[in-house]
mmCIF file of C-alpha atoms and ligand atoms in Angstrom:
data_model
loop_
_atom_site.group_PDB
_atom_site.id
_atom_site.type_symbol
_atom_site.label_atom_id
_atom_site.label_comp_id
_atom_site.label_asym_id
_atom_site.label_seq_id
_atom_site.Cartn_x
_atom_site.Cartn_y
_atom_site.Cartn_z
ATOM 1 C CA MET A 1 60.458 91.734 98.283
ATOM 2 C CA SER A 2 59.739 94.661 95.938
ATOM 3 C CA SER A 3 60.542 94.172 92.257
ATOM 4 C CA LYS A 4 63.273 96.829 92.582
ATOM 5 C CA ARG A 5 64.800 94.859 95.460
ATOM 6 C CA LEU A 6 64.511 91.605 93.549
ATOM 7 C CA VAL A 7 66.322 93.061 90.536
ATOM 8 C CA ALA A 8 69.056 94.416 92.804
ATOM 9 C CA ALA A 9 69.455 91.018 94.471
ATOM 10 C CA LEU A 10 69.680 89.253 91.110
ATOM 11 C CA LEU A 11 72.231 91.768 89.846
ATOM 12 C CA MET A 12 74.310 91.213 92.970
ATOM 13 C CA THR A 13 74.188 87.437 92.470
ATOM 14 C CA ALA A 14 75.256 87.903 88.839
ATOM 15 C CA ALA A 15 78.070 90.189 89.968
ATOM 16 C CA LEU A 16 79.274 87.597 92.457
ATOM 17 C CA ALA A 17 79.178 84.866 89.825
ATOM 18 C CA ALA A 18 81.194 87.074 87.477
ATOM 19 C CA VAL A 19 84.006 87.568 89.938
ATOM 20 C CA HIS A 20 84.065 84.174 91.637
ATOM 21 C CA PRO A 21 83.113 80.981 89.803
ATOM 22 C CA ALA A 22 82.087 79.322 93.083
ATOM 23 C CA ALA A 23 79.292 81.843 93.373
ATOM 24 C CA ALA A 24 77.824 80.449 90.143
ATOM 25 C CA GLN A 25 76.690 77.577 92.358
ATOM 26 C CA SER A 26 73.888 78.598 94.647
ATOM 27 C CA PRO A 27 75.212 79.101 98.131
ATOM 28 C CA VAL A 28 73.519 76.891 100.687
ATOM 29 C CA ALA A 29 72.134 78.668 103.738
ATOM 30 C CA VAL A 30 73.603 77.450 107.006
ATOM 31 C CA ALA A 31 72.861 78.050 110.668
ATOM 32 C CA PRO A 32 75.013 80.831 112.118
ATOM 33 C CA GLU A 33 77.914 79.612 114.216
ATOM 34 C CA ALA A 34 80.862 81.127 116.097
ATOM 35 C CA LYS A 35 83.820 79.200 117.461
ATOM 36 C CA GLY A 36 86.461 81.074 119.403
ATOM 37 C CA PHE A 37 89.702 80.482 121.273
ATOM 38 C CA ALA A 38 92.417 82.451 123.038
ATOM 39 C CA LEU A 39 95.530 83.252 121.016
ATOM 40 C CA GLY A 40 97.820 84.771 123.646
ATOM 41 C CA ALA A 41 96.076 87.979 124.764
ATOM 42 C CA PHE A 42 93.772 87.959 121.720
ATOM 43 C CA THR A 43 90.463 86.171 121.186
ATOM 44 C CA VAL A 44 90.061 84.704 117.720
ATOM 45 C CA THR A 45 86.640 83.501 116.523
ATOM 46 C CA ALA A 46 85.711 81.719 113.307
ATOM 47 C CA LEU A 47 82.347 82.979 111.984
ATOM 48 C CA ARG A 48 80.234 80.833 109.697
ATOM 49 C CA ASP A 49 78.652 82.438 106.628
ATOM 50 C CA ALA A 50 77.515 79.861 104.018
ATOM 51 C CA ASP A 51 78.287 76.625 102.175
ATOM 52 C CA PHE A 52 78.914 75.758 98.525
ATOM 53 C CA GLN A 53 78.813 72.472 96.642
ATOM 54 C CA ALA A 54 80.925 72.762 93.487
ATOM 55 C CA PRO A 55 80.215 69.853 91.105
ATOM 56 C CA ASN A 56 83.184 67.693 90.115
ATOM 57 C CA ASN A 57 82.775 68.520 86.419
ATOM 58 C CA GLY A 58 86.288 69.589 85.426
ATOM 59 C CA LYS A 59 85.269 73.235 85.078
ATOM 60 C CA VAL A 60 86.211 74.625 88.493
ATOM 61 C CA PHE A 61 88.480 72.279 90.418
ATOM 62 C CA ALA A 62 91.455 70.551 88.838
ATOM 63 C CA ILE A 63 90.926 71.852 85.317
ATOM 64 C CA ASN A 64 94.219 70.179 84.373
ATOM 65 C CA ALA A 65 93.170 66.744 85.713
ATOM 66 C CA SER A 66 90.442 64.204 84.958
ATOM 67 C CA THR A 67 87.199 64.135 86.960
ATOM 68 C CA ASP A 68 87.953 60.451 87.702
ATOM 69 C CA ASP A 69 91.232 61.397 89.358
ATOM 70 C CA VAL A 70 89.494 64.120 91.381
ATOM 71 C CA ALA A 71 86.759 61.653 92.438
ATOM 72 C CA LYS A 72 89.448 59.208 93.546
ATOM 73 C CA VAL A 73 91.097 61.821 95.801
ATOM 74 C CA LEU A 74 87.715 62.793 97.273
ATOM 75 C CA THR A 75 86.513 59.251 97.973
ATOM 76 C CA GLN A 76 89.875 58.242 99.449
ATOM 77 C CA ALA A 77 89.282 61.034 101.983
ATOM 78 C CA GLY A 78 85.790 59.687 102.740
ATOM 79 C CA ALA A 79 83.940 62.429 100.812
ATOM 80 C CA PRO A 80 81.433 61.996 97.945
ATOM 81 C CA GLY A 81 83.249 61.901 94.583
ATOM 82 C CA ASP A 82 80.758 63.969 92.594
ATOM 83 C CA ALA A 83 81.126 67.347 94.334
ATOM 84 C CA ILE A 84 83.632 69.482 96.186
ATOM 85 C CA HIS A 85 82.353 70.987 99.405
ATOM 86 C CA LEU A 86 83.462 74.496 100.353
ATOM 87 C CA SER A 87 82.577 76.400 103.473
ATOM 88 C CA VAL A 88 82.557 80.217 103.496
ATOM 89 C CA ASP A 89 83.766 81.700 106.773
ATOM 90 C CA GLY A 90 85.168 84.888 108.243
ATOM 91 C CA LEU A 91 87.440 85.427 111.218
ATOM 92 C CA LEU A 92 87.020 87.845 114.114
ATOM 93 C CA VAL A 93 90.144 88.978 115.988
ATOM 94 C CA ARG A 94 89.743 90.815 119.273
ATOM 95 C CA THR A 95 92.928 92.564 120.455
ATOM 96 C CA PRO A 96 93.183 95.008 123.378
ATOM 97 C CA ASP A 97 92.569 97.967 121.013
ATOM 98 C CA HIS A 98 90.922 96.540 117.881
ATOM 99 C CA LEU A 99 88.000 94.354 116.854
ATOM 100 C CA ALA A 100 89.020 93.184 113.397
ATOM 101 C CA LEU A 101 86.934 91.155 110.948
ATOM 102 C CA LEU A 102 88.943 89.244 108.336
ATOM 103 C CA ASP A 103 86.723 88.930 105.237
ATOM 104 C CA THR A 104 82.974 89.445 105.255
ATOM 105 C CA GLY A 105 81.442 86.443 103.451
ATOM 106 C CA LEU A 106 78.799 86.660 100.731
ATOM 107 C CA GLY A 107 76.548 89.221 102.352
ATOM 108 C CA PRO A 108 72.862 89.001 103.308
ATOM 109 C CA LYS A 109 71.691 89.333 99.679
ATOM 110 C CA ALA A 110 73.407 86.040 98.843
ATOM 111 C CA LYS A 111 72.257 84.034 101.891
ATOM 112 C CA GLY A 112 75.315 84.848 104.014
ATOM 113 C CA VAL A 113 74.724 84.673 107.781
ATOM 114 C CA LEU A 114 78.036 86.125 108.977
ATOM 115 C CA ILE A 115 76.321 89.020 110.800
ATOM 116 C CA GLN A 116 74.234 86.535 112.823
ATOM 117 C CA SER A 117 77.421 84.575 113.584
ATOM 118 C CA LEU A 118 79.040 87.851 114.675
ATOM 119 C CA ALA A 119 76.151 88.340 117.125
ATOM 120 C CA LEU A 120 76.857 84.873 118.578
ATOM 121 C CA ALA A 121 80.409 86.132 119.217
ATOM 122 C CA GLY A 122 78.939 89.037 121.183
ATOM 123 C CA ALA A 123 79.570 91.815 118.646
ATOM 124 C CA THR A 124 77.542 94.073 116.363
ATOM 125 C CA PRO A 125 78.701 95.483 112.992
ATOM 126 C CA ALA A 126 79.158 98.894 114.646
ATOM 127 C CA ASP A 127 81.662 97.352 117.108
ATOM 128 C CA VAL A 128 84.046 96.342 114.298
ATOM 129 C CA THR A 129 87.010 98.752 114.116
ATOM 130 C CA ASP A 130 88.837 97.162 111.159
ATOM 131 C CA VAL A 131 87.725 95.002 108.237
ATOM 132 C CA LEU A 132 90.719 93.273 106.678
ATOM 133 C CA ILE A 133 90.135 91.911 103.180
ATOM 134 C CA THR A 134 92.220 89.032 101.809
ATOM 135 C CA HIS A 135 90.967 89.710 98.270
ATOM 136 C CA GLY A 136 88.059 91.171 96.341
ATOM 137 C CA HIS A 137 86.040 88.104 95.323
ATOM 138 C CA GLY A 138 82.313 88.230 96.132
ATOM 139 C CA ASP A 139 82.481 85.540 98.805
ATOM 140 C CA HIS A 140 84.956 87.704 100.764
ATOM 141 C CA VAL A 141 83.711 91.262 100.135
ATOM 142 C CA GLY A 142 79.968 90.709 99.501
ATOM 143 C CA GLY A 143 79.273 91.187 103.213
ATOM 144 C CA LEU A 144 80.712 94.721 103.111
ATOM 145 C CA LEU A 145 77.167 95.703 102.092
ATOM 146 C CA ASP A 146 74.120 95.230 104.282
ATOM 147 C CA ALA A 147 70.701 94.090 103.018
ATOM 148 C CA ASP A 148 69.928 97.673 101.926
ATOM 149 C CA GLY A 149 73.154 98.065 99.975
ATOM 150 C CA ARG A 150 74.765 100.339 102.545
ATOM 151 C CA SER A 151 78.213 99.914 104.072
ATOM 152 C CA ALA A 152 77.691 97.154 106.646
ATOM 153 C CA PHE A 153 80.447 98.181 109.099
ATOM 154 C CA PRO A 154 79.878 101.928 109.506
ATOM 155 C CA LYS A 155 82.683 102.642 111.983
ATOM 156 C CA ALA A 156 85.382 100.379 110.535
ATOM 157 C CA VAL A 157 88.452 101.156 108.519
ATOM 158 C CA ILE A 158 88.356 98.785 105.533
ATOM 159 C CA ARG A 159 91.859 97.640 104.649
ATOM 160 C CA MET A 160 93.156 95.802 101.607
ATOM 161 C CA ALA A 161 96.274 95.762 99.435
ATOM 162 C CA SER A 162 96.506 98.732 97.070
ATOM 163 C CA ALA A 163 96.625 96.386 94.047
ATOM 164 C CA GLU A 164 93.396 94.728 95.210
ATOM 165 C CA TRP A 165 91.561 98.026 95.627
ATOM 166 C CA ALA A 166 92.723 99.101 92.156
ATOM 167 C CA SER A 167 91.427 95.812 90.748
ATOM 168 C CA LEU A 168 88.046 96.135 92.520
ATOM 169 C CA ARG A 169 87.594 99.684 91.244
ATOM 170 C CA GLY A 170 88.149 98.416 87.702
ATOM 171 C CA GLN A 171 85.299 95.870 87.829
ATOM 172 C CA ALA A 172 81.937 97.186 86.584
ATOM 173 C CA PRO A 173 79.824 94.693 88.631
ATOM 174 C CA MET A 174 81.537 95.989 91.789
ATOM 175 C CA LYS A 175 80.643 99.651 91.172
ATOM 176 C CA ALA A 176 77.928 99.941 93.834
ATOM 177 C CA LEU A 177 80.082 98.182 96.418
ATOM 178 C CA VAL A 178 83.119 100.351 95.616
ATOM 179 C CA GLU A 179 81.076 103.556 95.933
ATOM 180 C CA ALA A 180 79.538 102.467 99.252
ATOM 181 C CA ILE A 181 82.835 101.588 100.943
ATOM 182 C CA ALA A 182 85.273 104.054 99.300
ATOM 183 C CA PRO A 183 85.229 106.641 102.144
ATOM 184 C CA GLN A 184 86.303 103.921 104.606
ATOM 185 C CA VAL A 185 89.028 102.229 102.550
ATOM 186 C CA GLN A 186 92.697 102.466 103.490
ATOM 187 C CA THR A 187 95.147 100.538 101.355
ATOM 188 C CA PHE A 188 98.484 99.034 102.321
ATOM 189 C CA GLU A 189 101.470 97.529 100.606
ATOM 190 C CA PRO A 190 101.851 93.782 101.278
ATOM 191 C CA ASP A 191 103.957 92.674 104.233
ATOM 192 C CA ALA A 192 102.852 95.732 106.234
ATOM 193 C CA THR A 193 102.089 95.541 109.948
ATOM 194 C CA LEU A 194 98.569 97.010 110.215
ATOM 195 C CA PHE A 195 98.422 97.292 113.988
ATOM 196 C CA PRO A 196 100.173 95.485 116.842
ATOM 197 C CA GLY A 197 99.938 91.721 116.276
ATOM 198 C CA VAL A 198 98.391 91.844 112.799
ATOM 199 C CA LYS A 199 100.468 91.714 109.629
ATOM 200 C CA ALA A 200 99.452 91.356 105.959
ATOM 201 C CA ILE A 201 101.409 88.706 104.034
ATOM 202 C CA ALA A 202 101.590 88.772 100.234
ATOM 203 C CA ILE A 203 100.460 85.434 98.734
ATOM 204 C CA LYS A 204 100.580 85.989 95.001
ATOM 205 C CA GLY A 205 98.548 84.628 92.110
ATOM 206 C CA HIS A 206 94.914 84.275 93.211
ATOM 207 C CA THR A 207 94.057 87.959 92.561
ATOM 208 C CA PRO A 208 96.271 91.036 91.912
ATOM 209 C CA GLY A 209 96.578 91.948 95.610
ATOM 210 C CA HIS A 210 95.722 88.716 97.448
ATOM 211 C CA VAL A 211 97.127 88.586 100.995
ATOM 212 C CA GLY A 212 97.004 86.381 104.047
ATOM 213 C CA TYR A 213 97.030 87.762 107.591
ATOM 214 C CA GLU A 214 99.436 86.721 110.332
ATOM 215 C CA ILE A 215 97.993 87.196 113.833
ATOM 216 C CA THR A 216 100.528 87.013 116.675
ATOM 217 C CA SER A 217 100.109 87.448 120.425
ATOM 218 C CA GLU A 218 102.416 86.372 123.251
ATOM 219 C CA GLY A 219 104.426 84.112 120.953
ATOM 220 C CA ARG A 220 101.409 82.325 119.450
ATOM 221 C CA THR A 221 100.649 82.765 115.760
ATOM 222 C CA LEU A 222 97.670 82.058 113.498
ATOM 223 C CA LEU A 223 97.865 82.473 109.714
ATOM 224 C CA ASP A 224 94.714 83.264 107.708
ATOM 225 C CA ILE A 225 95.671 81.900 104.282
ATOM 226 C CA GLY A 226 92.777 83.485 102.355
ATOM 227 C CA ASP A 227 92.199 81.581 99.121
ATOM 228 C CA THR A 228 95.667 80.052 98.819
ATOM 229 C CA ALA A 229 93.876 76.680 99.054
ATOM 230 C CA HIS A 230 90.120 76.146 98.545
ATOM 231 C CA SER A 231 89.334 72.485 99.273
ATOM 232 C CA SER A 232 90.786 70.927 102.423
ATOM 233 C CA ILE A 233 90.947 67.666 100.444
ATOM 234 C CA VAL A 234 91.726 68.374 96.782
ATOM 235 C CA SER A 235 93.871 71.515 97.127
ATOM 236 C CA LEU A 236 96.111 69.789 99.670
ATOM 237 C CA ALA A 237 96.382 66.306 98.149
ATOM 238 C CA ARG A 238 97.185 67.818 94.731
ATOM 239 C CA PRO A 239 98.344 71.452 95.093
ATOM 240 C CA ASP A 240 99.527 71.209 91.468
ATOM 241 C CA TRP A 241 95.933 70.906 90.218
ATOM 242 C CA VAL A 242 94.780 74.218 88.784
ATOM 243 C CA ILE A 243 91.637 75.843 90.176
ATOM 244 C CA ALA A 244 89.627 78.113 87.870
ATOM 245 C CA PHE A 245 89.356 80.713 90.656
ATOM 246 C CA ASP A 246 93.077 81.537 90.436
ATOM 247 C CA GLY A 247 93.704 84.621 88.279
ATOM 248 C CA ASP A 248 97.334 83.737 87.527
ATOM 249 C CA ALA A 249 97.372 79.939 87.791
ATOM 250 C CA PRO A 250 101.152 79.265 87.584
ATOM 251 C CA VAL A 251 101.946 81.907 90.232
ATOM 252 C CA ALA A 252 99.047 80.812 92.464
ATOM 253 C CA THR A 253 100.106 77.160 92.197
ATOM 254 C CA ALA A 254 103.683 78.039 93.164
ATOM 255 C CA SER A 255 102.395 80.137 96.096
ATOM 256 C CA ARG A 256 100.147 77.273 97.254
ATOM 257 C CA GLN A 257 102.959 74.735 97.116
ATOM 258 C CA ALA A 258 105.395 77.049 98.937
ATOM 259 C CA LEU A 259 102.885 77.910 101.678
ATOM 260 C CA LEU A 260 101.880 74.273 102.259
ATOM 261 C CA LYS A 261 105.534 73.231 102.471
ATOM 262 C CA GLN A 262 106.471 76.051 104.845
ATOM 263 C CA THR A 263 103.462 75.825 107.184
ATOM 264 C CA SER A 264 103.626 72.016 107.422
ATOM 265 C CA ALA A 265 107.333 72.233 108.346
ATOM 266 C CA ASP A 266 106.631 74.959 110.927
ATOM 267 C CA HIS A 267 103.398 73.390 112.319
ATOM 268 C CA THR A 268 101.719 76.775 111.780
ATOM 269 C CA LEU A 269 98.173 77.128 113.106
ATOM 270 C CA ILE A 270 96.036 77.921 110.037
ATOM 271 C CA PHE A 271 92.664 79.514 109.370
ATOM 272 C CA ALA A 272 91.348 78.708 105.879
ATOM 273 C CA PRO A 273 88.059 80.471 104.974
ATOM 274 C CA HIS A 274 86.854 77.660 102.680
ATOM 275 C CA PHE A 275 87.850 74.599 104.740
ATOM 276 C CA PRO A 276 85.107 72.892 106.797
ATOM 277 C CA PHE A 277 83.943 75.212 109.593
ATOM 278 C CA PRO A 278 85.664 76.428 111.724
ATOM 279 C CA GLY A 279 88.561 76.102 109.242
ATOM 280 C CA LEU A 280 91.194 75.880 111.988
ATOM 281 C CA GLY A 281 94.021 73.352 112.074
ATOM 282 C CA GLU A 282 97.396 72.372 110.687
ATOM 283 C CA ILE A 283 98.788 71.252 107.355
ATOM 284 C CA GLU A 284 100.665 67.936 107.434
ATOM 285 C CA THR A 285 102.691 66.249 104.730
ATOM 286 C CA ALA A 286 101.063 63.118 103.245
ATOM 287 C CA GLY A 287 102.959 61.233 100.555
ATOM 288 C CA ALA A 288 103.770 63.620 97.722
ATOM 289 C CA GLY A 289 101.085 66.052 98.889
ATOM 290 C CA PHE A 290 99.532 67.348 102.080
ATOM 291 C CA HIS A 291 96.716 66.581 104.498
ATOM 292 C CA TRP A 292 94.466 68.782 106.678
ATOM 293 C CA ARG A 293 94.345 68.068 110.385
ATOM 294 C CA ALA A 294 91.389 70.057 111.727
ATOM 295 C CA ASP A 295 92.106 71.194 115.255
ATOM 296 C CA VAL A 296 90.380 73.871 117.308
ATOM 297 C CA PRO A 297 92.841 75.053 119.954
ATOM 298 C CA ALA A 298 91.963 74.813 123.639
ATOM 299 C CA HIS A 299 89.629 77.348 125.287
ATOM 300 C CA ALA A 300 87.183 77.045 122.408
ATOM 301 C CA GLY A 301 83.827 78.629 123.012
ATOM 302 C CA ALA A 302 81.372 81.018 121.445
ATOM 303 C CA GLY A 303 84.074 83.675 121.456
ATOM 304 C CA HIS A 304 82.834 86.016 124.176
HETATM 305 ZN ZN1 ZN B 1 86.906 82.511 98.071
#
């Protein structure tokens, strides 16, 4: 790696850390993986990008609770009590007329392997027609740039909420990314239908224009919840615990509680980008909180 390249890579890592506290922890490289299933006439494929271990130190997760209480919740679920594990994943949605990628992971400069996972699903970056962004944190938009700092999905329309694009444009560490993707960006107002079967859903509080995406085909629905919940254990057992990633904690907490209540009552099929790969399953009520039941629907495969 040339010294110029190295400096650029370090700057990118610093930029990611500035916009997403999880990125302050070194991402752990993982093997690429793609897991797909049929949702009506669509094919939906979870794409693996990276892993994080966030230490249970009271600075990121549950900043309004004790580390002992967090450790108790983790160990009761059979996980180590000293760290919170997060996966980083994207979602590929193949409809009759679109090949949409929902979030892009960290990007190749930060050890993300989403592009290799995309290849396992039988697609190249140039095949992607739409990139749908839940929000502008580095672990969701970092992969919009390739290893050379160019727009990674040259033929795609890049869609995000207008408030999110305004926020991204206002962040100095995101300048290079904003300039590279600007010609491809199309904004929407939340709750817009983007194309048949794909609708953006406002989920307020995490960032100024954070959205989820509702994918519907032939009566079957999948909801990508973005960063409404980060840990499949902690965020569900205690949705009232504040996570440092949330920009407006009271609003984000209320959104999390409302979404968990609604989707558990409706048995909604969920994709959560930070739950253990492939991040597919259902929310169930458990005591005063909730529980994650991982479940890959039938017809799972590599996603071809
Ligand atoms: Zn995130």
